[in-house]
């Protein structure tokens, strides 16, 4: 009976991570060690980091979607934190329905950032003042 409950508690997760090495199988090994079922895997992409992490300027980003029992996720996170080749990771709980295909994550593409379009601020039209009108205004202000 307990085994049936744990089967029903399977949830879908997505793990996004930054690695030091491109060919590191460490994340897959940790998933297989816990018998998590991988449903989708992205392509590894080299990214320049916005700020240095442990004095490192670039890393390899990837994501993996998998099915797992929520009771084992905390221990899995501890395993991830203990690995030296994993710079950062984020673990997301995804909505999951039986037979539904995953939406997936858009893999980071190497493209430049596009600036936001600037809105033109229209100033109200003010007529140009003549010297006489200007002197008159100055006198009014000074009095």
Tab-separated table of C-alpha atoms in Angstrom, residues 29-99:
chain	number	residue	atom	x	y	z
A	29	UNK	CA	24.791	10.157	-12.522
A	30	UNK	CA	23.083	11.727	-9.497
A	31	UNK	CA	19.660	11.333	-11.150
A	32	UNK	CA	20.347	7.683	-12.032
A	33	UNK	CA	21.668	7.010	-8.517
A	34	UNK	CA	18.276	8.027	-7.106
A	35	UNK	CA	16.348	6.204	-9.885
A	36	UNK	CA	14.704	9.397	-11.156
A	37	UNK	CA	13.172	9.104	-14.610
A	38	UNK	CA	14.538	11.692	-17.086
A	39	UNK	CA	11.785	12.966	-19.404
A	40	UNK	CA	13.607	15.711	-21.283
A	41	UNK	CA	17.119	17.059	-21.573
A	42	UNK	CA	18.335	20.266	-23.169
A	43	UNK	CA	21.485	20.905	-25.130
A	44	UNK	CA	24.463	22.171	-23.215
A	45	UNK	CA	25.300	25.806	-23.989
A	46	UNK	CA	28.371	27.819	-23.023
A	47	UNK	CA	27.317	31.112	-21.427
A	48	UNK	CA	29.186	34.162	-20.213
A	49	UNK	CA	28.134	34.840	-16.657
A	50	UNK	CA	26.679	38.222	-15.718
A	51	UNK	CA	29.023	38.289	-12.731
A	52	UNK	CA	31.882	36.005	-11.664
A	53	UNK	CA	30.979	32.971	-9.585
A	54	UNK	CA	33.945	31.669	-7.601
A	55	UNK	CA	36.174	33.837	-9.865
A	56	UNK	CA	34.837	32.094	-13.001
A	57	UNK	CA	33.564	34.182	-15.932
A	58	UNK	CA	31.855	31.504	-18.091
A	59	UNK	CA	30.150	28.154	-17.543
A	60	UNK	CA	28.065	25.516	-19.305
A	61	UNK	CA	24.283	25.742	-18.869
A	62	UNK	CA	21.878	22.836	-19.284
A	63	UNK	CA	18.501	21.711	-18.004
A	64	UNK	CA	16.946	18.318	-17.341
A	65	UNK	CA	13.290	17.513	-16.662
A	66	UNK	CA	12.616	14.404	-14.618
A	67	UNK	CA	10.004	12.566	-12.544
A	68	UNK	CA	10.725	12.019	-8.862
A	69	UNK	CA	9.177	11.345	-5.496
A	70	UNK	CA	9.039	14.619	-3.501
A	71	UNK	CA	10.358	12.850	-0.401
A	72	UNK	CA	13.720	12.291	-2.127
A	73	UNK	CA	14.194	15.808	-3.499
A	74	UNK	CA	15.779	17.292	-0.358
A	75	UNK	CA	18.486	14.627	-0.331
A	76	UNK	CA	19.003	15.136	-4.073
A	77	UNK	CA	19.541	18.877	-3.478
A	78	UNK	CA	22.149	18.055	-0.830
A	79	UNK	CA	23.925	15.835	-3.374
A	80	UNK	CA	23.936	18.694	-5.896
A	81	UNK	CA	25.308	21.186	-3.346
A	82	UNK	CA	28.151	18.807	-2.523
A	83	UNK	CA	29.447	18.637	-6.089
A	84	UNK	CA	32.377	20.931	-6.916
A	85	UNK	CA	31.730	20.967	-10.698
A	86	UNK	CA	28.216	22.431	-10.266
A	87	UNK	CA	28.473	26.216	-9.872
A	88	UNK	CA	24.767	26.959	-9.435
A	89	UNK	CA	21.472	25.138	-9.848
A	90	UNK	CA	17.757	25.805	-9.620
A	91	UNK	CA	15.151	23.116	-9.062
A	92	UNK	CA	11.586	23.846	-10.177
A	93	UNK	CA	8.410	21.889	-9.482
A	94	UNK	CA	6.507	21.684	-12.794
A	95	UNK	CA	2.805	20.993	-13.287
A	96	UNK	CA	2.439	17.408	-14.490
A	97	UNK	CA	-0.480	15.525	-15.956
A	98	UNK	CA	-0.353	11.941	-17.171
A	99	UNK	CA	0.132	11.770	-20.953
